[in-house]
Short mmCIF file of C-alpha atoms in Angstrom, two decimals:
data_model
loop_
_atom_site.label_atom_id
_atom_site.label_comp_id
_atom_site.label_asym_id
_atom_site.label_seq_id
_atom_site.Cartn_x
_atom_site.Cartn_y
_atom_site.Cartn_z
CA UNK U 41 3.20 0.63 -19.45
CA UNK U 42 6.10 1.09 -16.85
CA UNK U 43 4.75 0.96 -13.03
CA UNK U 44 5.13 4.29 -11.56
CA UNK U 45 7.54 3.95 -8.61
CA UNK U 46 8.10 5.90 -5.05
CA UNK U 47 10.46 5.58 -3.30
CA UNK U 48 11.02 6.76 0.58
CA UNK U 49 14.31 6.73 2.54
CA UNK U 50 13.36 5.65 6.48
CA UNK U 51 16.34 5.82 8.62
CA UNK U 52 18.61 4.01 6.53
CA UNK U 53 16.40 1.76 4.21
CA UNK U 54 15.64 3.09 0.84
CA UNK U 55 12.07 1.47 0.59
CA UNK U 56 10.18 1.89 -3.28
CA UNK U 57 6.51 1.00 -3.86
CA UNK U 58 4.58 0.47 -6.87
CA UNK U 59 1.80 3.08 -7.29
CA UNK U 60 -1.73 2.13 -8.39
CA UNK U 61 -3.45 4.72 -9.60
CA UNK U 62 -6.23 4.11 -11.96
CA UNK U 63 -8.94 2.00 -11.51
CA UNK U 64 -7.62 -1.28 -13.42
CA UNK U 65 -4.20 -1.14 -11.57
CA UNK U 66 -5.93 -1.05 -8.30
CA UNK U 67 -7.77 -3.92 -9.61
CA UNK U 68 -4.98 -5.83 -10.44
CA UNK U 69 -2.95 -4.92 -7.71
CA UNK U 70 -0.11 -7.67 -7.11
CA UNK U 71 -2.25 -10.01 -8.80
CA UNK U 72 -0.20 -13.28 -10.03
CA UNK U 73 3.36 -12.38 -9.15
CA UNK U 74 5.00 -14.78 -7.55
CA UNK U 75 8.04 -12.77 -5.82
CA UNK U 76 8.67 -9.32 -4.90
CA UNK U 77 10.75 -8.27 -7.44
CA UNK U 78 12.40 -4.84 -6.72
CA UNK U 79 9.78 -3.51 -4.84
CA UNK U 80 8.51 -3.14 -0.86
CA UNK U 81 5.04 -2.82 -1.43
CA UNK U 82 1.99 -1.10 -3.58
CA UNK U 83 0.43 1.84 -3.10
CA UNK U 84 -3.10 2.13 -3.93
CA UNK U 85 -4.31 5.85 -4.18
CA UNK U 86 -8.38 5.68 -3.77
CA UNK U 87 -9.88 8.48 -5.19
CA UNK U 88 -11.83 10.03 -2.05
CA UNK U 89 -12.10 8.74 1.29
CA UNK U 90 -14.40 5.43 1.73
CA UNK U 91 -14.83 1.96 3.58
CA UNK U 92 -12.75 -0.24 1.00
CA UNK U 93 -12.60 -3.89 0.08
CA UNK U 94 -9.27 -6.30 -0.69
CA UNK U 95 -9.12 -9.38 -1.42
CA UNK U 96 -6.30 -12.13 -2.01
CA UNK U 97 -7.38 -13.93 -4.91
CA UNK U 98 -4.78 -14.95 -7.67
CA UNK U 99 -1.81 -12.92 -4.95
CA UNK U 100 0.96 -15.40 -3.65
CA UNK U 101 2.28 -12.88 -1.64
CA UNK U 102 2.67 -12.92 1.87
CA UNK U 103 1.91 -9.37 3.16
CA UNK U 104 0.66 -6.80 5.27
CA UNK U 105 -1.99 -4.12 4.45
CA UNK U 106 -2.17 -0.61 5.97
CA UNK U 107 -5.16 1.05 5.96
CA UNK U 108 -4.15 4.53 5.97
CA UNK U 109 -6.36 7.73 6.48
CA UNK U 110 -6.92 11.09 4.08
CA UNK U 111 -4.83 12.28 6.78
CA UNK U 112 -2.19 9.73 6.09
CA UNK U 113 -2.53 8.29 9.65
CA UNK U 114 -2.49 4.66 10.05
CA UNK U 115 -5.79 3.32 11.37
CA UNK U 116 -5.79 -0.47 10.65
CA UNK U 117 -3.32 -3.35 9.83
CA UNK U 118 -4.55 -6.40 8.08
CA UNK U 119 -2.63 -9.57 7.83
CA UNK U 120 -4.64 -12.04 4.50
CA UNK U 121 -4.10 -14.97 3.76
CA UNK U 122 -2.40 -15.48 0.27
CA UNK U 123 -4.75 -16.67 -2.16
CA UNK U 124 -8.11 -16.00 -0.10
CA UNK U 125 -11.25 -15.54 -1.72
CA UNK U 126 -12.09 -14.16 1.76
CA UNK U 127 -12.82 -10.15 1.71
CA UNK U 128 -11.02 -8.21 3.79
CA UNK U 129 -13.08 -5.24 4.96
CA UNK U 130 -11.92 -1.81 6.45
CA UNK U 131 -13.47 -0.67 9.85
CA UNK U 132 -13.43 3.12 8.78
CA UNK U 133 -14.86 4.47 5.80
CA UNK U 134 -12.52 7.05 5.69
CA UNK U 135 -9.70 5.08 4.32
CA UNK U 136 -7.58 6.98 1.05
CA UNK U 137 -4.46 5.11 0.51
CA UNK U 138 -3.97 1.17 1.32
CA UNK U 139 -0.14 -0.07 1.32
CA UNK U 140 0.39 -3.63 1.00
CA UNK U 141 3.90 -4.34 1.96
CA UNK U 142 6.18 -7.10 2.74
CA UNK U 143 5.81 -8.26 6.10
CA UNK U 144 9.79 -8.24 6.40
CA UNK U 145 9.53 -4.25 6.31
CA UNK U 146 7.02 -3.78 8.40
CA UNK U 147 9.33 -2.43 11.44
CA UNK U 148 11.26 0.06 9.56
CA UNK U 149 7.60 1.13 8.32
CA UNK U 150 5.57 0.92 11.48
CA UNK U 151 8.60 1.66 14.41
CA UNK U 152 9.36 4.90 12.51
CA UNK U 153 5.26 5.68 11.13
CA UNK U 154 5.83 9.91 11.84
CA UNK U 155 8.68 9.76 9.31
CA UNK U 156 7.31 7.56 7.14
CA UNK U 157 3.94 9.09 7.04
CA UNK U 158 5.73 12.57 6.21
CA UNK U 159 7.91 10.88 3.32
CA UNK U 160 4.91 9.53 2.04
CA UNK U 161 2.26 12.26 2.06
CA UNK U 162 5.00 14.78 -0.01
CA UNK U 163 5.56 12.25 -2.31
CA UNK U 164 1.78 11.46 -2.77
CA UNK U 165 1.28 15.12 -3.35
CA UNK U 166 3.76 15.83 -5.69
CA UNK U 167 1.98 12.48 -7.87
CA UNK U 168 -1.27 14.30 -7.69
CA UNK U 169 0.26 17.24 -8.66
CA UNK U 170 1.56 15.91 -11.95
#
């Protein structure tokens, strides 16, 4: 099965993420790659608000997660350690979407967060949509 792909213009960066949808893809996550590929980041879609839990297990790489709100506001930034067994825990437990990201986007992501977080809450509603 092809990945299902968004992608957001910010300023002048085209950015596309991965979506995870279902259950096993948010499972497997970014699980074993070893580069990037021609993606940003993944998008996990939960399916209602709740404290979640990520680990780094089997992932080589280096990123960021956003914890990001059923309001799409950003409430926490987490920065694992590739391949750690360690859990990494949200605060809230009103956490919907998590983004995992590369840490070299990070400032077109979090300097321009109002666009971003409009881009990404159309797009996320037309998916649901579908």
């Amino acid at each position: 099965m092809n990945p299902f792909i968004i992608s957001t213009l910010i300023i002048t960066n085209l950015l596309k993420f991965e979506v995870a949808i279902s259950e096993k893809e948010r499972i497997k996550g970014l699980m074993y790659r070893k580069n990037w590929g021609n993606i940003d980041g993944m998008l996990f879609l939960h399916n209602k608000p709740e404290k979640v839990v990520y680990w780094m297990k089997n992932t080589y790489l280096n990123m960021y997660l956003l914890f990001i709100d059923d309001k799409f506001n950003l409430t926490e930034i987490k920065y694992p350690k590739i391949l750690s067994e360690d859990l990494i825990i949200s605060c809230s437990n009103n956490i919907k979407y998590v983004l995992e990201i590369k840490p070299e986007i990070s400032n077109i992501i979090l300097s321009n967060y109002e666009i971003f977080k409009k881009e990404l809450s159309n797009k996320i509603i037309k998916i649901l949509s579908k």
